């Protein structure tokens, strides 16, 4: 982001001496993207940020996937993955169950009431959508408050942990990239400011407003990283707590963004998914479907037309409202639909006709479109509704 922020105490000139009241030097850390060629932040630590006492293996949850073969549309009922006996002892980091993935992005789901360990993902950025519940996300940049409907963007290598704020479960839909996750370039000026036609702007992005310092020794931090054999985990033992930052500035930091602050773009006839785009990463996009007035051409059909996106897989996470186009499919709150590239998909039988004359859709969904085929994780195999693929056949009638 080109949206500059500053927090805490920093020197007037970067890469110069910065001392405490006793004359001790603070340690400057540059956290930057794309090898000094993109966004960055400078953080000033009380202790050396690279110091570790030990490094051991952290065994990740099952990361294996299998191809979507035979090629089928699928309905995944994510709420079935976490009965109360499980989520009562689960945290947002170690309890994730992999649902879908490819070489560019992995989608997981978790339900939690427990604080997570300290965690750092150095594979890519994470975008976590909070379906329900509340949490404080403690980060090296400072804490963020997250509630239902919030996206939490955690830049690659941001040390953080999740702390649910009540006994009610925190339901989190996690999108882990192998790249950075940013707004589309078409929303931004050549200098990075949001343009007038963008469906959200800088005022809607909420970064940390205070620092967080913890005085603690021999602290564990879980690190997810890449090797030639795939994604693995390492458990660091650090001599001092990483939350020791006295000040930072720059254009790289975590933030929250509420889906309810996304301003929908509508038209006289049905608008394609790119009109709903919020973010993008390498070979995937994230779109928001929010409550909105729908098509107002006198002969409009408000639900989507049937479409075959031959270059992409479409994943819809249904997280609120009423899903007119999916009536009769079994899809509801907490469902995912997976429509693979090359398979024509669209409304269930009857929805096309029922939508005529409708002026408003009260729906809330997060869509991820990928440009390489997605495979099924163990979570998908554990919660699939096998009847979904045949749901278009029920009461199907000929066009009149």
Short mmCIF file of C-alpha atoms in Angstrom, two decimals:
data_model
loop_
_atom_site.label_atom_id
_atom_site.label_comp_id
_atom_site.label_asym_id
_atom_site.label_seq_id
_atom_site.Cartn_x
_atom_site.Cartn_y
_atom_site.Cartn_z
CA UNK A 1 0.00 0.00 0.00
CA UNK A 2 1.18 3.53 -0.73
CA UNK A 3 -0.79 4.71 2.31
CA UNK A 4 1.99 5.82 4.69
CA UNK A 5 1.62 5.37 8.43
CA UNK A 6 3.78 6.13 11.46
CA UNK A 7 3.41 4.85 15.01
CA UNK A 8 5.53 5.31 18.13
CA UNK A 9 8.94 6.95 18.30
CA UNK A 10 11.22 6.98 15.25
CA UNK A 11 14.31 9.04 14.37
CA UNK A 12 13.94 12.01 12.01
CA UNK A 13 16.18 10.30 9.43
CA UNK A 14 16.08 6.62 8.51
CA UNK A 15 19.15 4.42 9.05
CA UNK A 16 20.52 6.76 11.71
CA UNK A 17 21.08 6.28 15.43
CA UNK A 18 17.94 5.85 17.52
CA UNK A 19 18.51 5.58 21.27
CA UNK A 20 16.46 5.20 24.43
CA UNK A 21 16.66 7.60 27.38
CA UNK A 22 19.69 5.70 28.72
CA UNK A 23 21.59 5.94 25.46
CA UNK A 24 21.02 2.34 24.34
CA UNK A 25 20.64 1.86 20.60
CA UNK A 26 17.42 0.49 19.17
CA UNK A 27 17.76 -2.09 16.39
CA UNK A 28 16.34 -1.06 13.03
CA UNK A 29 14.63 -3.75 10.91
CA UNK A 30 13.56 -3.18 7.32
CA UNK A 31 10.60 -5.39 6.43
CA UNK A 32 10.28 -5.05 2.67
CA UNK A 33 8.72 -6.74 -0.32
CA UNK A 34 10.24 -7.74 -3.67
CA UNK A 35 13.88 -7.30 -2.71
CA UNK A 36 13.97 -3.61 -1.78
CA UNK A 37 11.81 -2.76 -4.82
CA UNK A 38 8.32 -2.43 -3.33
CA UNK A 39 6.47 -1.47 -0.15
CA UNK A 40 8.33 -1.62 3.15
CA UNK A 41 8.30 -0.62 6.79
CA UNK A 42 11.07 0.24 9.22
CA UNK A 43 10.63 -1.14 12.73
CA UNK A 44 12.76 -0.19 15.75
CA UNK A 45 13.31 -3.02 18.24
CA UNK A 46 14.63 -3.07 21.79
CA UNK A 47 16.30 -6.41 21.11
CA UNK A 48 18.05 -7.92 18.07
CA UNK A 49 15.16 -9.27 15.92
CA UNK A 50 17.22 -12.09 14.35
CA UNK A 51 18.26 -13.74 17.62
CA UNK A 52 17.09 -17.33 18.18
CA UNK A 53 17.99 -19.87 20.86
CA UNK A 54 16.77 -22.98 19.04
CA UNK A 55 14.95 -24.13 15.90
CA UNK A 56 12.99 -27.40 15.69
CA UNK A 57 10.38 -28.87 13.37
CA UNK A 58 6.75 -27.77 13.63
CA UNK A 59 4.58 -30.43 12.07
CA UNK A 60 1.88 -28.66 10.08
CA UNK A 61 -1.71 -29.92 9.87
CA UNK A 62 -2.38 -32.16 6.88
CA UNK A 63 -1.47 -30.17 3.73
CA UNK A 64 -2.08 -32.92 1.17
CA UNK A 65 -4.51 -32.35 -1.69
CA UNK A 66 -6.00 -34.44 -4.46
CA UNK A 67 -7.23 -33.33 -7.90
CA UNK A 68 -10.90 -32.52 -8.52
CA UNK A 69 -11.27 -35.61 -10.70
CA UNK A 70 -13.73 -36.61 -12.05
CA UNK A 71 -14.47 -32.94 -12.75
CA UNK A 72 -17.47 -31.94 -10.61
CA UNK A 73 -19.00 -28.88 -9.00
CA UNK A 74 -18.92 -29.32 -5.24
CA UNK A 75 -20.69 -28.10 -2.12
CA UNK A 76 -18.65 -28.08 1.09
CA UNK A 77 -20.38 -27.59 4.46
CA UNK A 78 -17.63 -25.98 6.50
CA UNK A 79 -19.58 -25.80 9.75
CA UNK A 80 -19.58 -29.61 9.85
CA UNK A 81 -15.79 -29.59 10.30
CA UNK A 82 -15.86 -28.18 13.82
CA UNK A 83 -18.36 -29.57 16.33
CA UNK A 84 -18.23 -27.87 19.73
CA UNK A 85 -16.10 -30.62 21.23
CA UNK A 86 -13.36 -29.65 18.77
CA UNK A 87 -13.56 -25.86 18.55
CA UNK A 88 -13.56 -25.48 22.33
CA UNK A 89 -9.88 -26.53 22.27
CA UNK A 90 -8.80 -25.05 18.91
CA UNK A 91 -6.80 -21.96 17.95
CA UNK A 92 -6.85 -20.02 14.67
CA UNK A 93 -3.30 -20.98 13.63
CA UNK A 94 -2.76 -24.65 14.47
CA UNK A 95 -6.41 -25.69 14.10
CA UNK A 96 -6.86 -24.78 10.42
CA UNK A 97 -8.24 -27.46 8.15
CA UNK A 98 -7.15 -27.22 4.53
CA UNK A 99 -10.15 -27.12 2.20
CA UNK A 100 -8.76 -26.16 -1.22
CA UNK A 101 -5.35 -25.36 -2.61
CA UNK A 102 -2.95 -25.07 -5.51
CA UNK A 103 0.54 -23.66 -6.01
CA UNK A 104 -0.76 -20.07 -5.68
CA UNK A 105 -3.24 -20.09 -2.80
CA UNK A 106 -4.58 -22.28 -0.01
CA UNK A 107 -8.02 -21.87 1.57
CA UNK A 108 -8.62 -23.18 5.08
CA UNK A 109 -11.32 -22.92 7.72
CA UNK A 110 -11.11 -22.89 11.50
CA UNK A 111 -13.41 -22.37 14.48
CA UNK A 112 -11.68 -21.35 17.69
CA UNK A 113 -12.04 -20.08 21.23
CA UNK A 114 -8.40 -20.44 22.32
CA UNK A 115 -5.51 -17.96 21.87
CA UNK A 116 -3.07 -19.02 19.17
CA UNK A 117 0.69 -19.32 19.47
CA UNK A 118 2.85 -16.59 18.01
CA UNK A 119 3.00 -17.23 14.28
CA UNK A 120 4.78 -15.96 11.17
CA UNK A 121 3.91 -16.98 7.60
CA UNK A 122 6.86 -16.40 5.26
CA UNK A 123 5.23 -18.13 2.29
CA UNK A 124 3.02 -15.15 1.43
CA UNK A 125 0.36 -12.75 2.68
CA UNK A 126 -2.66 -14.01 4.57
CA UNK A 127 -6.17 -12.61 4.21
CA UNK A 128 -8.43 -13.90 6.98
CA UNK A 129 -12.17 -13.27 6.78
CA UNK A 130 -14.00 -13.33 10.12
CA UNK A 131 -17.33 -15.05 9.56
CA UNK A 132 -18.44 -14.60 13.18
CA UNK A 133 -16.99 -13.76 16.57
CA UNK A 134 -14.43 -11.20 17.67
CA UNK A 135 -10.70 -11.27 18.27
CA UNK A 136 -7.69 -9.15 19.01
CA UNK A 137 -4.94 -9.85 16.50
CA UNK A 138 -1.73 -9.00 18.31
CA UNK A 139 1.06 -8.13 15.85
CA UNK A 140 4.59 -6.80 15.92
CA UNK A 141 3.13 -3.56 14.47
CA UNK A 142 0.51 -3.31 17.23
CA UNK A 143 -2.90 -4.88 17.91
CA UNK A 144 -5.87 -4.98 15.55
CA UNK A 145 -9.48 -5.49 16.59
CA UNK A 146 -11.38 -7.86 14.30
CA UNK A 147 -15.11 -8.57 14.25
CA UNK A 148 -17.63 -10.38 12.05
CA UNK A 149 -17.38 -9.17 8.46
CA UNK A 150 -13.77 -8.02 8.75
CA UNK A 151 -10.93 -9.04 6.52
CA UNK A 152 -7.59 -9.09 8.33
CA UNK A 153 -4.64 -8.60 5.98
CA UNK A 154 -1.39 -9.91 7.45
CA UNK A 155 1.65 -9.15 5.30
CA UNK A 156 4.14 -11.92 4.72
CA UNK A 157 6.47 -12.45 7.74
CA UNK A 158 4.31 -10.46 10.18
CA UNK A 159 4.67 -12.08 13.60
CA UNK A 160 1.25 -12.21 15.21
CA UNK A 161 -1.23 -14.21 17.25
CA UNK A 162 -5.02 -14.48 17.44
CA UNK A 163 -6.84 -13.95 20.75
CA UNK A 164 -10.63 -14.60 20.63
CA UNK A 165 -12.50 -12.12 22.81
CA UNK A 166 -15.44 -14.16 24.10
CA UNK A 167 -16.67 -17.68 24.73
CA UNK A 168 -18.56 -17.52 21.43
CA UNK A 169 -16.55 -19.25 18.70
CA UNK A 170 -14.44 -17.27 16.26
CA UNK A 171 -15.09 -18.59 12.75
CA UNK A 172 -12.28 -17.72 10.34
CA UNK A 173 -11.98 -18.31 6.59
CA UNK A 174 -8.30 -18.09 5.76
CA UNK A 175 -6.77 -17.32 2.36
CA UNK A 176 -3.03 -17.99 2.32
CA UNK A 177 -1.18 -16.74 -0.77
CA UNK A 178 2.25 -17.55 -2.12
CA UNK A 179 2.43 -13.86 -3.07
CA UNK A 180 1.25 -10.49 -1.81
CA UNK A 181 -2.45 -9.58 -1.65
CA UNK A 182 -3.25 -6.06 -2.87
CA UNK A 183 -6.12 -4.00 -4.31
CA UNK A 184 -6.45 -4.18 -8.13
CA UNK A 185 -4.26 -1.72 -10.01
CA UNK A 186 -7.31 -0.32 -11.82
CA UNK A 187 -8.52 1.11 -8.48
CA UNK A 188 -5.28 3.03 -7.90
CA UNK A 189 -3.56 6.09 -9.31
CA UNK A 190 -0.04 5.70 -10.68
CA UNK A 191 1.18 6.81 -7.24
CA UNK A 192 -1.02 4.34 -5.35
CA UNK A 193 -3.96 6.46 -4.15
CA UNK A 194 -7.44 4.98 -4.48
CA UNK A 195 -9.31 6.52 -7.40
CA UNK A 196 -12.86 7.85 -7.30
CA UNK A 197 -14.38 4.80 -9.00
CA UNK A 198 -12.87 2.34 -6.49
CA UNK A 199 -15.47 0.61 -4.28
CA UNK A 200 -13.46 1.43 -1.14
CA UNK A 201 -10.64 3.76 -0.16
CA UNK A 202 -7.95 4.48 2.43
CA UNK A 203 -10.52 5.52 5.03
CA UNK A 204 -11.86 1.98 5.06
CA UNK A 205 -8.50 0.37 5.91
CA UNK A 206 -7.75 0.29 9.63
CA UNK A 207 -4.18 -0.30 10.75
CA UNK A 208 -2.78 -0.45 14.29
CA UNK A 209 -3.24 2.68 16.39
CA UNK A 210 -1.02 1.73 19.32
CA UNK A 211 2.08 -0.31 19.94
CA UNK A 212 2.30 -3.51 21.94
CA UNK A 213 5.32 -4.37 24.06
CA UNK A 214 5.71 -7.63 25.96
CA UNK A 215 8.63 -8.31 28.29
CA UNK A 216 9.16 -12.06 28.18
CA UNK A 217 12.07 -14.45 27.60
CA UNK A 218 12.39 -17.79 25.78
CA UNK A 219 9.36 -17.31 23.56
CA UNK A 220 8.16 -19.77 20.90
CA UNK A 221 7.24 -18.54 17.42
CA UNK A 222 5.81 -20.86 14.77
CA UNK A 223 7.11 -20.18 11.25
CA UNK A 224 5.49 -21.47 8.05
CA UNK A 225 7.92 -21.44 5.13
CA UNK A 226 8.82 -22.96 1.77
CA UNK A 227 11.36 -25.63 0.87
CA UNK A 228 12.06 -27.62 -2.28
CA UNK A 229 9.78 -30.28 -0.77
CA UNK A 230 6.83 -27.91 -0.27
CA UNK A 231 5.46 -25.93 2.67
CA UNK A 232 6.82 -26.88 6.09
CA UNK A 233 6.94 -25.50 9.63
CA UNK A 234 9.72 -24.49 12.02
CA UNK A 235 9.43 -23.75 15.73
CA UNK A 236 11.76 -20.95 16.84
CA UNK A 237 12.72 -20.36 20.43
CA UNK A 238 13.56 -16.67 20.72
CA UNK A 239 15.45 -15.15 23.66
CA UNK A 240 13.05 -12.19 23.88
CA UNK A 241 9.44 -11.60 22.93
CA UNK A 242 9.22 -10.21 19.36
CA UNK A 243 6.70 -7.58 20.48
CA UNK A 244 9.42 -5.12 21.47
CA UNK A 245 8.91 -2.41 18.84
CA UNK A 246 9.08 1.20 20.05
CA UNK A 247 8.16 2.74 16.70
CA UNK A 248 7.69 2.04 13.02
CA UNK A 249 6.76 3.76 9.78
CA UNK A 250 6.17 2.88 6.16
CA UNK A 251 3.63 1.54 3.70
CA UNK A 252 3.67 -2.13 4.77
CA UNK A 253 1.58 -3.14 7.78
CA UNK A 254 -1.41 -5.27 8.75
CA UNK A 255 -4.90 -3.83 8.56
CA UNK A 256 -8.58 -4.69 8.75
CA UNK A 257 -11.23 -3.96 6.15
CA UNK A 258 -14.94 -4.57 6.70
CA UNK A 259 -16.89 -6.19 3.90
CA UNK A 260 -19.71 -3.84 4.93
CA UNK A 261 -17.59 -0.88 3.77
CA UNK A 262 -17.41 -2.26 0.22
CA UNK A 263 -19.61 -0.15 -2.07
CA UNK A 264 -21.25 -2.40 -4.68
CA UNK A 265 -21.09 -1.54 -8.37
CA UNK A 266 -24.40 -2.22 -10.13
CA UNK A 267 -25.84 -1.76 -13.61
CA UNK A 268 -28.97 -1.99 -15.75
CA UNK A 269 -28.10 -5.60 -16.52
CA UNK A 270 -26.21 -8.20 -14.54
CA UNK A 271 -22.61 -7.23 -13.76
CA UNK A 272 -19.84 -9.85 -14.06
CA UNK A 273 -17.73 -10.85 -11.03
CA UNK A 274 -14.84 -8.42 -11.78
CA UNK A 275 -17.23 -5.60 -10.82
CA UNK A 276 -17.16 -7.04 -7.29
CA UNK A 277 -13.39 -7.43 -6.98
CA UNK A 278 -11.70 -6.24 -3.79
CA UNK A 279 -8.19 -7.75 -3.84
CA UNK A 280 -5.86 -9.87 -5.92
CA UNK A 281 -2.78 -12.05 -5.55
CA UNK A 282 -0.66 -14.01 -7.98
CA UNK A 283 -3.12 -16.01 -10.14
CA UNK A 284 -6.20 -15.35 -8.00
CA UNK A 285 -8.69 -12.61 -7.10
CA UNK A 286 -10.97 -11.96 -4.10
CA UNK A 287 -14.45 -10.51 -4.68
CA UNK A 288 -17.23 -9.30 -2.36
CA UNK A 289 -20.91 -9.95 -2.99
CA UNK A 290 -22.78 -7.63 -0.64
CA UNK A 291 -26.41 -6.49 -0.18
CA UNK A 292 -27.27 -4.28 -3.14
CA UNK A 293 -29.87 -3.03 -5.59
CA UNK A 294 -29.84 -5.28 -8.60
CA UNK A 295 -30.32 -4.91 -12.33
CA UNK A 296 -32.85 -2.27 -13.36
CA UNK A 297 -33.28 -2.83 -17.09
CA UNK A 298 -37.03 -3.48 -17.63
CA UNK A 299 -36.24 -6.95 -18.99
CA UNK A 300 -33.36 -7.75 -16.65
CA UNK A 301 -32.77 -11.21 -15.15
CA UNK A 302 -31.09 -10.31 -11.84
CA UNK A 303 -29.47 -13.66 -11.02
CA UNK A 304 -26.25 -14.62 -12.82
CA UNK A 305 -26.38 -16.04 -16.31
CA UNK A 306 -24.90 -19.50 -16.77
CA UNK A 307 -21.20 -19.26 -17.41
CA UNK A 308 -18.18 -21.43 -18.13
CA UNK A 309 -15.02 -19.76 -16.90
CA UNK A 310 -12.62 -21.96 -18.82
CA UNK A 311 -9.52 -20.31 -17.34
CA UNK A 312 -10.51 -20.25 -13.66
CA UNK A 313 -12.05 -22.12 -10.75
CA UNK A 314 -14.72 -20.21 -8.78
CA UNK A 315 -15.05 -20.60 -5.01
CA UNK A 316 -17.96 -18.89 -3.21
CA UNK A 317 -18.05 -18.75 0.59
CA UNK A 318 -21.59 -17.95 1.74
CA UNK A 319 -21.40 -15.96 4.96
CA UNK A 320 -24.69 -14.10 5.40
CA UNK A 321 -28.05 -13.15 3.93
CA UNK A 322 -30.22 -14.99 1.44
CA UNK A 323 -28.84 -16.80 -1.60
CA UNK A 324 -31.57 -16.53 -4.22
CA UNK A 325 -29.54 -18.11 -7.01
CA UNK A 326 -28.69 -21.15 -4.88
CA UNK A 327 -32.18 -22.04 -3.57
CA UNK A 328 -32.79 -25.76 -3.77
CA UNK A 329 -29.10 -26.64 -3.68
CA UNK A 330 -28.65 -27.13 0.07
CA UNK A 331 -26.28 -24.18 0.28
CA UNK A 332 -26.56 -21.95 3.35
CA UNK A 333 -24.51 -20.09 5.94
CA UNK A 334 -20.99 -21.51 6.09
CA UNK A 335 -21.18 -23.28 2.73
CA UNK A 336 -18.62 -23.22 -0.06
CA UNK A 337 -19.50 -23.87 -3.68
CA UNK A 338 -16.66 -24.93 -5.97
CA UNK A 339 -17.33 -24.50 -9.68
CA UNK A 340 -14.30 -25.67 -11.66
CA UNK A 341 -13.12 -24.15 -14.91
CA UNK A 342 -14.89 -25.58 -17.93
CA UNK A 343 -18.05 -26.59 -16.04
CA UNK A 344 -21.06 -24.40 -16.89
CA UNK A 345 -22.62 -23.16 -13.67
CA UNK A 346 -25.32 -20.75 -12.61
CA UNK A 347 -28.62 -20.58 -10.72
CA UNK A 348 -30.43 -23.68 -9.52
CA UNK A 349 -33.69 -24.63 -11.32
CA UNK A 350 -36.42 -22.04 -10.72
CA UNK A 351 -34.13 -19.27 -9.46
CA UNK A 352 -33.80 -17.74 -12.93
CA UNK A 353 -37.56 -17.25 -13.19
CA UNK A 354 -38.10 -16.20 -9.55
CA UNK A 355 -35.53 -13.41 -9.82
CA UNK A 356 -37.42 -11.45 -12.48
CA UNK A 357 -38.75 -8.26 -10.92
CA UNK A 358 -36.57 -8.53 -7.81
CA UNK A 359 -34.96 -5.19 -6.97
CA UNK A 360 -32.64 -6.03 -4.05
CA UNK A 361 -30.40 -8.95 -3.10
CA UNK A 362 -29.64 -9.40 0.59
CA UNK A 363 -26.60 -11.64 0.24
CA UNK A 364 -23.10 -11.73 1.64
CA UNK A 365 -20.41 -13.90 0.08
CA UNK A 366 -16.66 -13.95 -0.42
CA UNK A 367 -15.50 -15.25 -3.80
CA UNK A 368 -12.04 -16.48 -4.72
CA UNK A 369 -11.35 -17.10 -8.41
CA UNK A 370 -8.13 -18.93 -9.21
CA UNK A 371 -6.38 -19.14 -12.56
CA UNK A 372 -4.95 -22.58 -11.95
CA UNK A 373 -7.05 -25.61 -10.96
CA UNK A 374 -7.77 -26.09 -7.28
CA UNK A 375 -7.30 -29.41 -5.55
CA UNK A 376 -9.29 -30.75 -2.60
CA UNK A 377 -7.80 -30.74 0.88
CA UNK A 378 -8.67 -33.09 3.71
CA UNK A 379 -11.23 -30.58 5.00
CA UNK A 380 -13.13 -30.64 1.72
CA UNK A 381 -13.24 -34.43 1.66
CA UNK A 382 -14.62 -34.45 5.21
CA UNK A 383 -17.57 -32.09 4.64
CA UNK A 384 -18.73 -32.55 1.04
CA UNK A 385 -22.42 -32.71 0.15
CA UNK A 386 -22.31 -35.39 -2.52
CA UNK A 387 -25.79 -34.51 -3.83
CA UNK A 388 -24.80 -31.02 -5.00
CA UNK A 389 -23.44 -31.99 -8.42
CA UNK A 390 -26.89 -33.25 -9.43
CA UNK A 391 -28.86 -30.34 -7.99
CA UNK A 392 -29.43 -28.70 -11.40
CA UNK A 393 -31.35 -31.78 -12.56
CA UNK A 394 -34.11 -31.50 -9.98
CA UNK A 395 -37.37 -30.32 -11.54
CA UNK A 396 -35.42 -29.00 -14.53
CA UNK A 397 -37.76 -27.84 -17.25
CA UNK A 398 -37.29 -26.87 -20.86
CA UNK A 399 -37.02 -23.20 -21.75
CA UNK A 400 -40.35 -21.64 -22.69
#
